[in-house]
Amino acid sequence: MTQNQPNLIESWKKEEQKPFIGWDFSYLDGRMLLEQPPWSYSTRARELMSESTSCLDIATGGGERLLLLRDSWPEKLVVTEGYPPNVELARRNLEPLGVRVVEANNDEYSPMTFEDGEFSLVLNRHAALHVDEIARILVPGGRLLTRQVHGLWAQDLLAAFDATPQWPDATPEKYVPWLQSAGFNVLDVKDWSGRLVFTDVGAIVYYLKAVPWLVPGFSTASHTDNLFSLQKQLETQGELVFEARNYLIEAEKPGCRPLSSSHVDTPAARADFCGMRPGCQDHLLFHRLGHPLEQCRSPNGLIPRPQPHFDRACFEFRLL
């Protein structure tokens, strides 16, 4: 390895200069291998989008993954993105298809520039969760689906560069209570760990430059010794294996969500959309009417579909 050191350093520096736009790691195909969890965020997102009338995709990147779900897009689709190169890419990819692209930084504290109850679905893949704002912009009965990078993602890779996770508490144990405090019903939590494999050290260089918050200040020049330690390990073991961790959370804002035009009308589906279990009094009312209620009328006029905190005995329900 000693004789090849200058060549290795030069090749690693070239990897540093490779462009990275959007959230597209296809450049590392065959060089970075990530095991996948037994559950699929994309599959569940597609199911929820097909049942929704409006959707917000938070921190969409360049819209690459959203484009893969195009067959299930709802009538109204809005995305946010805060990284300027990605904003321009998202606009090129999505605006010609009728998607509204909003430039906005994503964090756990800043207000969102959307109306109360503007969306029936919020998607969030690997972005910060402002749970109170998400609750505000969702309709009653609206869903949140998020896939998150666990706070201890690849901590063994970080340790190889003398770094530690910046957000070790970014776990379901943190976010589930936050969601519940914001009024959500947490419907599903899936936590997973698997293998993150690199076949060469140059792939790690590219990866760490693309995701700069993992090892702040990383460069070939500043971490040469660390890179050579990994190179030695690679030559001994044949591959470099680290621990990947992800989790998925699905949560619902209490209430009744509106049906999409493509929704299949069945008793079980009515129970799902009215937010009640089959057999409950409210579900039986929906069932007897033979059609899902889009709106209800009270003695005081038109109101949204009923929410759990309403005294339903006070209302006269009619199909409109």
PDB file of C-alpha atoms in Angstrom:
ATOM      1  CA  MET A   1       0.000   0.000   0.000  1.00  0.00           C
ATOM      2  CA  THR A   2       2.917   2.349   0.714  1.00  0.00           C
ATOM      3  CA  GLN A   3       3.901   2.519  -2.950  1.00  0.00           C
ATOM      4  CA  ASN A   4       0.312   3.359  -3.941  1.00  0.00           C
ATOM      5  CA  GLN A   5      -0.263   6.079  -1.360  1.00  0.00           C
ATOM      6  CA  PRO A   6       0.181   9.055  -3.721  1.00  0.00           C
ATOM      7  CA  ASN A   7      -2.146   7.451  -6.276  1.00  0.00           C
ATOM      8  CA  LEU A   8      -4.746   6.703  -3.615  1.00  0.00           C
ATOM      9  CA  ILE A   9      -4.657  10.248  -2.287  1.00  0.00           C
ATOM     10  CA  GLU A  10      -5.052  11.618  -5.797  1.00  0.00           C
ATOM     11  CA  SER A  11      -8.025   9.332  -6.506  1.00  0.00           C
ATOM     12  CA  TRP A  12      -9.688  10.326  -3.225  1.00  0.00           C
ATOM     13  CA  LYS A  13      -9.264  14.007  -4.028  1.00  0.00           C
ATOM     14  CA  LYS A  14     -10.987  13.407  -7.362  1.00  0.00           C
ATOM     15  CA  GLU A  15     -13.907  11.798  -5.535  1.00  0.00           C
ATOM     16  CA  GLU A  16     -14.198  14.944  -3.408  1.00  0.00           C
ATOM     17  CA  GLN A  17     -14.708  17.039  -6.521  1.00  0.00           C
ATOM     18  CA  LYS A  18     -17.510  14.963  -7.998  1.00  0.00           C
ATOM     19  CA  PRO A  19     -20.805  16.905  -8.044  1.00  0.00           C
ATOM     20  CA  PHE A  20     -23.731  15.822  -5.895  1.00  0.00           C
ATOM     21  CA  ILE A  21     -27.165  17.305  -6.628  1.00  0.00           C
ATOM     22  CA  GLY A  22     -30.555  16.333  -5.321  1.00  0.00           C
ATOM     23  CA  TRP A  23     -30.468  13.183  -3.232  1.00  0.00           C
ATOM     24  CA  ASP A  24     -29.122  10.886  -5.924  1.00  0.00           C
ATOM     25  CA  PHE A  25     -26.417   8.392  -4.985  1.00  0.00           C
ATOM     26  CA  SER A  26     -26.510   6.510  -8.290  1.00  0.00           C
ATOM     27  CA  TYR A  27     -22.856   7.459  -8.846  1.00  0.00           C
ATOM     28  CA  LEU A  28     -22.048   4.928  -6.111  1.00  0.00           C
ATOM     29  CA  ASP A  29     -24.050   2.070  -7.632  1.00  0.00           C
ATOM     30  CA  GLY A  30     -22.100  -1.120  -7.010  1.00  0.00           C
ATOM     31  CA  ARG A  31     -19.704   0.656  -4.647  1.00  0.00           C
ATOM     32  CA  MET A  32     -22.090   1.511  -1.791  1.00  0.00           C
ATOM     33  CA  LEU A  33     -24.537  -1.241  -0.891  1.00  0.00           C
ATOM     34  CA  LEU A  34     -27.318  -0.479   1.566  1.00  0.00           C
ATOM     35  CA  GLU A  35     -29.533  -3.226   2.876  1.00  0.00           C
ATOM     36  CA  GLN A  36     -33.209  -2.330   2.823  1.00  0.00           C
ATOM     37  CA  PRO A  37     -35.677  -2.765   5.689  1.00  0.00           C
ATOM     38  CA  PRO A  38     -38.535  -5.261   5.340  1.00  0.00           C
ATOM     39  CA  TRP A  39     -40.974  -2.343   5.125  1.00  0.00           C
ATOM     40  CA  SER A  40     -41.193   0.188   2.299  1.00  0.00           C
ATOM     41  CA  TYR A  41     -41.726   3.904   2.840  1.00  0.00           C
ATOM     42  CA  SER A  42     -42.407   4.371  -0.876  1.00  0.00           C
ATOM     43  CA  THR A  43     -45.082   1.676  -0.962  1.00  0.00           C
ATOM     44  CA  ARG A  44     -46.910   3.147   2.019  1.00  0.00           C
ATOM     45  CA  ALA A  45     -46.537   6.693   0.643  1.00  0.00           C
ATOM     46  CA  ARG A  46     -48.071   5.548  -2.643  1.00  0.00           C
ATOM     47  CA  GLU A  47     -51.026   4.001  -0.806  1.00  0.00           C
ATOM     48  CA  LEU A  48     -51.663   7.127   1.251  1.00  0.00           C
ATOM     49  CA  MET A  49     -51.309   9.472  -1.725  1.00  0.00           C
ATOM     50  CA  SER A  50     -53.882   7.499  -3.687  1.00  0.00           C
ATOM     51  CA  GLU A  51     -56.343   8.045  -0.812  1.00  0.00           C
ATOM     52  CA  SER A  52     -55.586  11.749  -0.315  1.00  0.00           C
ATOM     53  CA  THR A  53     -56.851  14.965  -1.863  1.00  0.00           C
ATOM     54  CA  SER A  54     -53.763  17.047  -1.060  1.00  0.00           C
ATOM     55  CA  CYS A  55     -50.188  16.315  -0.061  1.00  0.00           C
ATOM     56  CA  LEU A  56     -47.111  18.183   1.150  1.00  0.00           C
ATOM     57  CA  ASP A  57     -43.710  16.561   0.619  1.00  0.00           C
ATOM     58  CA  ILE A  58     -41.230  18.155   3.024  1.00  0.00           C
ATOM     59  CA  ALA A  59     -37.604  18.555   1.869  1.00  0.00           C
ATOM     60  CA  THR A  60     -38.192  16.854  -1.467  1.00  0.00           C
ATOM     61  CA  GLY A  61     -34.592  17.249  -2.668  1.00  0.00           C
ATOM     62  CA  GLY A  62     -34.740  17.461  -6.439  1.00  0.00           C
ATOM     63  CA  GLY A  63     -38.066  15.631  -6.501  1.00  0.00           C
ATOM     64  CA  GLU A  64     -36.432  12.444  -7.758  1.00  0.00           C
ATOM     65  CA  ARG A  65     -38.219  10.098  -5.382  1.00  0.00           C
ATOM     66  CA  LEU A  66     -41.527  11.910  -5.707  1.00  0.00           C
ATOM     67  CA  LEU A  67     -41.430  11.393  -9.466  1.00  0.00           C
ATOM     68  CA  LEU A  68     -41.328   7.637  -8.869  1.00  0.00           C
ATOM     69  CA  LEU A  69     -44.744   7.940  -7.166  1.00  0.00           C
ATOM     70  CA  ARG A  70     -46.344   9.972  -9.936  1.00  0.00           C
ATOM     71  CA  ASP A  71     -49.003   7.340 -10.641  1.00  0.00           C
ATOM     72  CA  SER A  72     -50.466   8.044  -7.171  1.00  0.00           C
ATOM     73  CA  TRP A  73     -50.211  11.826  -6.921  1.00  0.00           C
ATOM     74  CA  PRO A  74     -53.290  13.514  -5.410  1.00  0.00           C
ATOM     75  CA  GLU A  75     -55.153  16.447  -6.937  1.00  0.00           C
ATOM     76  CA  LYS A  76     -53.012  18.974  -5.049  1.00  0.00           C
ATOM     77  CA  LEU A  77     -49.295  18.413  -4.506  1.00  0.00           C
ATOM     78  CA  VAL A  78     -46.875  20.875  -2.879  1.00  0.00           C
ATOM     79  CA  VAL A  79     -43.212  20.359  -1.982  1.00  0.00           C
ATOM     80  CA  THR A  80     -40.660  22.262   0.080  1.00  0.00           C
ATOM     81  CA  GLU A  81     -36.887  22.362  -0.286  1.00  0.00           C
ATOM     82  CA  GLY A  82     -34.267  24.603   1.300  1.00  0.00           C
ATOM     83  CA  TYR A  83     -30.992  23.811  -0.477  1.00  0.00           C
ATOM     84  CA  PRO A  84     -30.758  26.244  -3.437  1.00  0.00           C
ATOM     85  CA  PRO A  85     -29.330  23.798  -6.032  1.00  0.00           C
ATOM     86  CA  ASN A  86     -32.060  21.319  -5.118  1.00  0.00           C
ATOM     87  CA  VAL A  87     -34.742  24.018  -5.308  1.00  0.00           C
ATOM     88  CA  GLU A  88     -33.834  24.734  -8.914  1.00  0.00           C
ATOM     89  CA  LEU A  89     -33.722  21.027  -9.735  1.00  0.00           C
ATOM     90  CA  ALA A  90     -37.114  20.458  -8.091  1.00  0.00           C
ATOM     91  CA  ARG A  91     -38.606  23.319 -10.085  1.00  0.00           C
ATOM     92  CA  ARG A  92     -37.300  21.862 -13.335  1.00  0.00           C
ATOM     93  CA  ASN A  93     -38.533  18.387 -12.459  1.00  0.00           C
ATOM     94  CA  LEU A  94     -41.882  19.146 -10.837  1.00  0.00           C
ATOM     95  CA  GLU A  95     -43.353  22.516 -11.820  1.00  0.00           C
ATOM     96  CA  PRO A  96     -44.062  21.454 -15.440  1.00  0.00           C
ATOM     97  CA  LEU A  97     -46.192  18.669 -13.913  1.00  0.00           C
ATOM     98  CA  GLY A  98     -48.312  21.084 -11.865  1.00  0.00           C
ATOM     99  CA  VAL A  99     -46.490  20.719  -8.553  1.00  0.00           C
ATOM    100  CA  ARG A 100     -45.991  23.851  -6.451  1.00  0.00           C
ATOM    101  CA  VAL A 101     -42.373  24.152  -5.257  1.00  0.00           C
ATOM    102  CA  VAL A 102     -41.836  26.271  -2.126  1.00  0.00           C
ATOM    103  CA  GLU A 103     -38.333  27.315  -1.106  1.00  0.00           C
ATOM    104  CA  ALA A 104     -38.204  26.935   2.668  1.00  0.00           C
ATOM    105  CA  ASN A 105     -35.679  25.859   5.251  1.00  0.00           C
ATOM    106  CA  ASN A 106     -36.693  22.799   7.218  1.00  0.00           C
ATOM    107  CA  ASP A 107     -36.172  22.597  10.971  1.00  0.00           C
ATOM    108  CA  GLU A 108     -38.025  21.676  14.138  1.00  0.00           C
ATOM    109  CA  TYR A 109     -38.900  25.244  15.149  1.00  0.00           C
ATOM    110  CA  SER A 110     -39.703  27.596  12.238  1.00  0.00           C
ATOM    111  CA  PRO A 111     -43.356  28.209  11.262  1.00  0.00           C
ATOM    112  CA  MET A 112     -44.525  26.847   7.919  1.00  0.00           C
ATOM    113  CA  THR A 113     -46.095  29.202   5.390  1.00  0.00           C
ATOM    114  CA  PHE A 114     -49.226  27.115   4.876  1.00  0.00           C
ATOM    115  CA  GLU A 115     -52.832  27.505   5.982  1.00  0.00           C
ATOM    116  CA  ASP A 116     -54.432  25.587   8.819  1.00  0.00           C
ATOM    117  CA  GLY A 117     -55.788  22.294   7.518  1.00  0.00           C
ATOM    118  CA  GLU A 118     -54.341  22.779   4.033  1.00  0.00           C
ATOM    119  CA  PHE A 119     -53.220  19.170   3.495  1.00  0.00           C
ATOM    120  CA  SER A 120     -54.657  15.718   4.036  1.00  0.00           C
ATOM    121  CA  LEU A 121     -51.212  14.070   3.883  1.00  0.00           C
ATOM    122  CA  VAL A 122     -47.699  15.153   4.847  1.00  0.00           C
ATOM    123  CA  LEU A 123     -44.714  13.126   3.664  1.00  0.00           C
ATOM    124  CA  ASN A 124     -41.314  13.552   5.249  1.00  0.00           C
ATOM    125  CA  ARG A 125     -38.328  11.466   4.218  1.00  0.00           C
ATOM    126  CA  HIS A 126     -35.121  12.161   6.109  1.00  0.00           C
ATOM    127  CA  ALA A 127     -36.058  15.725   7.078  1.00  0.00           C
ATOM    128  CA  ALA A 128     -36.592  17.596  10.345  1.00  0.00           C
ATOM    129  CA  LEU A 129     -39.998  17.193  11.995  1.00  0.00           C
ATOM    130  CA  HIS A 130     -41.802  20.275  13.307  1.00  0.00           C
ATOM    131  CA  VAL A 131     -44.629  18.242  14.795  1.00  0.00           C
ATOM    132  CA  ASP A 132     -46.791  21.167  15.974  1.00  0.00           C
ATOM    133  CA  GLU A 133     -46.719  22.829  12.559  1.00  0.00           C
ATOM    134  CA  ILE A 134     -47.434  19.557  10.792  1.00  0.00           C
ATOM    135  CA  ALA A 135     -50.432  19.056  13.072  1.00  0.00           C
ATOM    136  CA  ARG A 136     -51.631  22.577  12.255  1.00  0.00           C
ATOM    137  CA  ILE A 137     -51.480  22.242   8.471  1.00  0.00           C
ATOM    138  CA  LEU A 138     -53.140  18.819   8.394  1.00  0.00           C
ATOM    139  CA  VAL A 139     -56.894  18.408   8.092  1.00  0.00           C
ATOM    140  CA  PRO A 140     -58.633  16.455  10.846  1.00  0.00           C
ATOM    141  CA  GLY A 141     -57.949  12.823  10.060  1.00  0.00           C
ATOM    142  CA  GLY A 142     -54.872  13.778   8.021  1.00  0.00           C
ATOM    143  CA  ARG A 143     -51.851  11.519   8.023  1.00  0.00           C
ATOM    144  CA  LEU A 144     -48.139  12.029   8.528  1.00  0.00           C
ATOM    145  CA  LEU A 145     -45.746   9.454   7.109  1.00  0.00           C
ATOM    146  CA  THR A 146     -42.066   9.884   7.853  1.00  0.00           C
ATOM    147  CA  ARG A 147     -38.963   7.811   7.310  1.00  0.00           C
ATOM    148  CA  GLN A 148     -36.064   9.053   9.401  1.00  0.00           C
ATOM    149  CA  VAL A 149     -32.362   8.376   9.635  1.00  0.00           C
ATOM    150  CA  HIS A 150     -31.755   7.104  13.150  1.00  0.00           C
ATOM    151  CA  GLY A 151     -29.594   9.380  15.276  1.00  0.00           C
ATOM    152  CA  LEU A 152     -27.051   6.566  15.616  1.00  0.00           C
ATOM    153  CA  TRP A 153     -26.857   5.924  11.857  1.00  0.00           C
ATOM    154  CA  ALA A 154     -23.406   4.561  10.907  1.00  0.00           C
ATOM    155  CA  GLN A 155     -21.901   5.602  14.218  1.00  0.00           C
ATOM    156  CA  ASP A 156     -19.104   3.075  13.604  1.00  0.00           C
ATOM    157  CA  LEU A 157     -18.262   4.841  10.320  1.00  0.00           C
ATOM    158  CA  LEU A 158     -18.200   8.183  12.134  1.00  0.00           C
ATOM    159  CA  ALA A 159     -15.944   6.701  14.814  1.00  0.00           C
ATOM    160  CA  ALA A 160     -13.441   5.765  12.097  1.00  0.00           C
ATOM    161  CA  PHE A 161     -13.062   9.526  11.521  1.00  0.00           C
ATOM    162  CA  ASP A 162     -13.011  10.427  15.233  1.00  0.00           C
ATOM    163  CA  ALA A 163     -16.529  11.848  14.957  1.00  0.00           C
ATOM    164  CA  THR A 164     -19.704  11.182  16.918  1.00  0.00           C
ATOM    165  CA  PRO A 165     -23.381  11.465  15.908  1.00  0.00           C
ATOM    166  CA  GLN A 166     -24.578  15.068  16.067  1.00  0.00           C
ATOM    167  CA  TRP A 167     -28.181  14.148  16.882  1.00  0.00           C
ATOM    168  CA  PRO A 168     -28.013  10.863  18.821  1.00  0.00           C
ATOM    169  CA  ASP A 169     -31.473  11.475  20.267  1.00  0.00           C
ATOM    170  CA  ALA A 170     -33.137  11.534  16.823  1.00  0.00           C
ATOM    171  CA  THR A 171     -34.947   8.286  17.578  1.00  0.00           C
ATOM    172  CA  PRO A 172     -38.524   7.004  17.851  1.00  0.00           C
ATOM    173  CA  GLU A 173     -38.163   7.367  21.609  1.00  0.00           C
ATOM    174  CA  LYS A 174     -37.922  11.130  21.063  1.00  0.00           C
ATOM    175  CA  TYR A 175     -40.438  11.701  18.285  1.00  0.00           C
ATOM    176  CA  VAL A 176     -43.295   9.430  19.345  1.00  0.00           C
ATOM    177  CA  PRO A 177     -43.918  11.405  22.584  1.00  0.00           C
ATOM    178  CA  TRP A 178     -43.543  14.669  20.632  1.00  0.00           C
ATOM    179  CA  LEU A 179     -46.182  13.558  18.163  1.00  0.00           C
ATOM    180  CA  GLN A 180     -48.509  12.465  20.935  1.00  0.00           C
ATOM    181  CA  SER A 181     -48.035  15.796  22.718  1.00  0.00           C
ATOM    182  CA  ALA A 182     -49.012  17.562  19.478  1.00  0.00           C
ATOM    183  CA  GLY A 183     -52.268  15.592  19.461  1.00  0.00           C
ATOM    184  CA  PHE A 184     -51.382  12.846  16.985  1.00  0.00           C
ATOM    185  CA  ASN A 185     -52.466   9.255  17.232  1.00  0.00           C
ATOM    186  CA  VAL A 186     -49.331   7.231  16.443  1.00  0.00           C
ATOM    187  CA  LEU A 187     -50.477   4.370  14.240  1.00  0.00           C
ATOM    188  CA  ASP A 188     -47.233   2.587  13.420  1.00  0.00           C
ATOM    189  CA  VAL A 189     -43.559   2.642  14.393  1.00  0.00           C
ATOM    190  CA  LYS A 190     -40.933   0.492  12.690  1.00  0.00           C
ATOM    191  CA  ASP A 191     -37.277   0.560  13.766  1.00  0.00           C
ATOM    192  CA  TRP A 192     -34.619  -1.191  11.683  1.00  0.00           C
ATOM    193  CA  SER A 193     -30.870  -1.774  11.495  1.00  0.00           C
ATOM    194  CA  GLY A 194     -28.891  -3.350   8.660  1.00  0.00           C
ATOM    195  CA  ARG A 195     -25.625  -3.246   6.749  1.00  0.00           C
ATOM    196  CA  LEU A 196     -24.054  -0.292   4.946  1.00  0.00           C
ATOM    197  CA  VAL A 197     -21.252  -1.692   2.774  1.00  0.00           C
ATOM    198  CA  PHE A 198     -18.544   0.130   0.803  1.00  0.00           C
ATOM    199  CA  THR A 199     -16.341  -1.683  -1.695  1.00  0.00           C
ATOM    200  CA  ASP A 200     -13.646   1.006  -1.851  1.00  0.00           C
ATOM    201  CA  VAL A 201     -12.492   3.933   0.271  1.00  0.00           C
ATOM    202  CA  GLY A 202     -13.111   6.420  -2.532  1.00  0.00           C
ATOM    203  CA  ALA A 203     -16.826   5.674  -2.243  1.00  0.00           C
ATOM    204  CA  ILE A 204     -16.676   6.699   1.417  1.00  0.00           C
ATOM    205  CA  VAL A 205     -14.955   9.957   0.444  1.00  0.00           C
ATOM    206  CA  TYR A 206     -17.745  10.770  -2.008  1.00  0.00           C
ATOM    207  CA  TYR A 207     -20.422   9.792   0.518  1.00  0.00           C
ATOM    208  CA  LEU A 208     -19.022  11.951   3.318  1.00  0.00           C
ATOM    209  CA  LYS A 209     -18.702  14.964   1.019  1.00  0.00           C
ATOM    210  CA  ALA A 210     -22.304  14.461  -0.134  1.00  0.00           C
ATOM    211  CA  VAL A 211     -23.565  14.231   3.470  1.00  0.00           C
ATOM    212  CA  PRO A 212     -21.295  16.794   5.162  1.00  0.00           C
ATOM    213  CA  TRP A 213     -23.027  16.810   8.551  1.00  0.00           C
ATOM    214  CA  LEU A 214     -21.886  13.245   9.285  1.00  0.00           C
ATOM    215  CA  VAL A 215     -18.212  14.195   9.657  1.00  0.00           C
ATOM    216  CA  PRO A 216     -18.043  18.015   9.834  1.00  0.00           C
ATOM    217  CA  GLY A 217     -15.010  19.457   8.104  1.00  0.00           C
ATOM    218  CA  PHE A 218     -14.208  16.219   6.312  1.00  0.00           C
ATOM    219  CA  SER A 219     -11.675  16.290   3.474  1.00  0.00           C
ATOM    220  CA  THR A 220      -9.004  13.997   2.138  1.00  0.00           C
ATOM    221  CA  ALA A 221      -6.332  16.404   3.373  1.00  0.00           C
ATOM    222  CA  SER A 222      -7.689  16.646   6.928  1.00  0.00           C
ATOM    223  CA  HIS A 223      -8.476  12.942   7.339  1.00  0.00           C
ATOM    224  CA  THR A 224      -5.722  11.223   5.364  1.00  0.00           C
ATOM    225  CA  ASP A 225      -4.660   8.966   8.250  1.00  0.00           C
ATOM    226  CA  ASN A 226      -8.252   7.851   8.829  1.00  0.00           C
ATOM    227  CA  LEU A 227      -8.662   7.019   5.157  1.00  0.00           C
ATOM    228  CA  PHE A 228      -5.497   4.945   5.096  1.00  0.00           C
ATOM    229  CA  SER A 229      -6.650   3.046   8.188  1.00  0.00           C
ATOM    230  CA  LEU A 230      -9.824   2.150   6.318  1.00  0.00           C
ATOM    231  CA  GLN A 231      -7.800   1.231   3.233  1.00  0.00           C
ATOM    232  CA  LYS A 232      -5.762  -1.214   5.331  1.00  0.00           C
ATOM    233  CA  GLN A 233      -8.974  -2.662   6.770  1.00  0.00           C
ATOM    234  CA  LEU A 234     -10.402  -3.006   3.265  1.00  0.00           C
ATOM    235  CA  GLU A 235      -7.357  -4.903   2.015  1.00  0.00           C
ATOM    236  CA  THR A 236      -7.664  -7.290   4.949  1.00  0.00           C
ATOM    237  CA  GLN A 237     -11.433  -7.835   4.933  1.00  0.00           C
ATOM    238  CA  GLY A 238     -12.395  -7.203   1.303  1.00  0.00           C
ATOM    239  CA  GLU A 239     -15.186  -4.760   2.182  1.00  0.00           C
ATOM    240  CA  LEU A 240     -16.048  -2.091   4.726  1.00  0.00           C
ATOM    241  CA  VAL A 241     -19.232  -2.775   6.679  1.00  0.00           C
ATOM    242  CA  PHE A 242     -21.039  -0.349   8.977  1.00  0.00           C
ATOM    243  CA  GLU A 243     -24.419  -0.263  10.724  1.00  0.00           C
ATOM    244  CA  ALA A 244     -27.282   1.514   8.981  1.00  0.00           C
ATOM    245  CA  ARG A 245     -30.378   2.460  10.976  1.00  0.00           C
ATOM    246  CA  ASN A 246     -33.735   3.847   9.882  1.00  0.00           C
ATOM    247  CA  TYR A 247     -37.208   4.080  11.318  1.00  0.00           C
ATOM    248  CA  LEU A 248     -40.688   4.793  10.016  1.00  0.00           C
ATOM    249  CA  ILE A 249     -43.558   6.491  11.823  1.00  0.00           C
ATOM    250  CA  GLU A 250     -47.138   6.885  10.649  1.00  0.00           C
ATOM    251  CA  ALA A 251     -49.414   9.157  12.661  1.00  0.00           C
ATOM    252  CA  GLU A 252     -52.913  10.587  12.303  1.00  0.00           C
ATOM    253  CA  LYS A 253     -54.439  13.861  13.393  1.00  0.00           C
ATOM    254  CA  PRO A 254     -57.739  12.982  15.111  1.00  0.00           C
ATOM    255  CA  GLY A 255     -60.851  13.578  13.052  1.00  0.00           C
ATOM    256  CA  CYS A 256     -62.258  12.622   9.667  1.00  0.00           C
ATOM    257  CA  ARG A 257     -60.272  13.047   6.480  1.00  0.00           C
ATOM    258  CA  PRO A 258     -61.806  13.832   3.083  1.00  0.00           C
ATOM    259  CA  LEU A 259     -61.959  11.152   0.423  1.00  0.00           C
ATOM    260  CA  SER A 260     -60.041  11.393  -2.826  1.00  0.00           C
ATOM    261  CA  SER A 261     -61.942  11.017  -6.079  1.00  0.00           C
ATOM    262  CA  SER A 262     -60.203   7.678  -6.648  1.00  0.00           C
ATOM    263  CA  HIS A 263     -61.081   6.226  -3.246  1.00  0.00           C
ATOM    264  CA  VAL A 264     -62.886   2.872  -3.267  1.00  0.00           C
ATOM    265  CA  ASP A 265     -66.101   3.136  -1.264  1.00  0.00           C
ATOM    266  CA  THR A 266     -66.392   0.135   1.055  1.00  0.00           C
ATOM    267  CA  PRO A 267     -67.652  -0.208   4.637  1.00  0.00           C
ATOM    268  CA  ALA A 268     -64.100  -0.839   5.867  1.00  0.00           C
ATOM    269  CA  ALA A 269     -62.849   2.192   3.956  1.00  0.00           C
ATOM    270  CA  ARG A 270     -65.634   4.327   5.419  1.00  0.00           C
ATOM    271  CA  ALA A 271     -64.584   3.225   8.866  1.00  0.00           C
ATOM    272  CA  ASP A 272     -61.000   4.180   8.072  1.00  0.00           C
ATOM    273  CA  PHE A 273     -61.920   7.607   6.743  1.00  0.00           C
ATOM    274  CA  CYS A 274     -64.327   8.472   9.536  1.00  0.00           C
ATOM    275  CA  GLY A 275     -61.522   7.594  11.945  1.00  0.00           C
ATOM    276  CA  MET A 276     -63.664   4.997  13.712  1.00  0.00           C
ATOM    277  CA  ARG A 277     -63.477   1.247  14.093  1.00  0.00           C
ATOM    278  CA  PRO A 278     -66.102  -0.848  12.262  1.00  0.00           C
ATOM    279  CA  GLY A 279     -69.064  -1.332  14.539  1.00  0.00           C
ATOM    280  CA  CYS A 280     -68.854   2.006  16.336  1.00  0.00           C
ATOM    281  CA  GLN A 281     -71.958   4.196  16.420  1.00  0.00           C
ATOM    282  CA  ASP A 282     -70.536   6.762  14.024  1.00  0.00           C
ATOM    283  CA  HIS A 283     -69.362   4.134  11.567  1.00  0.00           C
ATOM    284  CA  LEU A 284     -72.820   2.541  11.600  1.00  0.00           C
ATOM    285  CA  LEU A 285     -74.339   5.932  10.792  1.00  0.00           C
ATOM    286  CA  PHE A 286     -72.028   6.288   7.803  1.00  0.00           C
ATOM    287  CA  HIS A 287     -72.839   2.711   6.795  1.00  0.00           C
ATOM    288  CA  ARG A 288     -76.616   3.161   6.976  1.00  0.00           C
ATOM    289  CA  LEU A 289     -76.424   6.217   4.792  1.00  0.00           C
ATOM    290  CA  GLY A 290     -74.749   4.038   2.180  1.00  0.00           C
ATOM    291  CA  HIS A 291     -72.244   6.705   1.132  1.00  0.00           C
ATOM    292  CA  PRO A 292     -69.288   8.428   2.796  1.00  0.00           C
ATOM    293  CA  LEU A 293     -70.173  11.869   4.074  1.00  0.00           C
ATOM    294  CA  GLU A 294     -68.119  14.642   2.518  1.00  0.00           C
ATOM    295  CA  GLN A 295     -69.820  17.360   4.564  1.00  0.00           C
ATOM    296  CA  CYS A 296     -72.384  17.578   7.333  1.00  0.00           C
ATOM    297  CA  ARG A 297     -75.013  20.130   8.255  1.00  0.00           C
ATOM    298  CA  SER A 298     -75.715  21.367  11.746  1.00  0.00           C
ATOM    299  CA  PRO A 299     -78.507  23.645  12.929  1.00  0.00           C
ATOM    300  CA  ASN A 300     -75.992  26.464  12.443  1.00  0.00           C
ATOM    301  CA  GLY A 301     -75.128  25.594   8.841  1.00  0.00           C
ATOM    302  CA  LEU A 302     -72.440  23.718   6.970  1.00  0.00           C
ATOM    303  CA  ILE A 303     -69.602  22.237   9.030  1.00  0.00           C
ATOM    304  CA  PRO A 304     -66.627  20.022   8.229  1.00  0.00           C
ATOM    305  CA  ARG A 305     -66.978  16.279   8.546  1.00  0.00           C
ATOM    306  CA  PRO A 306     -67.390  15.399  12.237  1.00  0.00           C
ATOM    307  CA  GLN A 307     -64.414  15.407  14.576  1.00  0.00           C
ATOM    308  CA  PRO A 308     -64.194  13.241  17.714  1.00  0.00           C
ATOM    309  CA  HIS A 309     -64.571  16.176  20.104  1.00  0.00           C
ATOM    310  CA  PHE A 310     -67.940  17.217  18.601  1.00  0.00           C
ATOM    311  CA  ASP A 311     -71.142  16.169  20.373  1.00  0.00           C
ATOM    312  CA  ARG A 312     -72.604  14.375  17.371  1.00  0.00           C
ATOM    313  CA  ALA A 313     -76.044  14.123  18.971  1.00  0.00           C
ATOM    314  CA  CYS A 314     -76.412  17.862  18.344  1.00  0.00           C
ATOM    315  CA  PHE A 315     -76.030  17.543  14.569  1.00  0.00           C
ATOM    316  CA  GLU A 316     -78.351  16.509  11.807  1.00  0.00           C
ATOM    317  CA  PHE A 317     -76.306  14.623   9.202  1.00  0.00           C
ATOM    318  CA  ARG A 318     -77.339  14.770   5.566  1.00  0.00           C
ATOM    319  CA  LEU A 319     -75.725  13.931   2.273  1.00  0.00           C
ATOM    320  CA  LEU A 320     -75.264  17.172   0.352  1.00  0.00           C
TER     321      LEU A 320
END
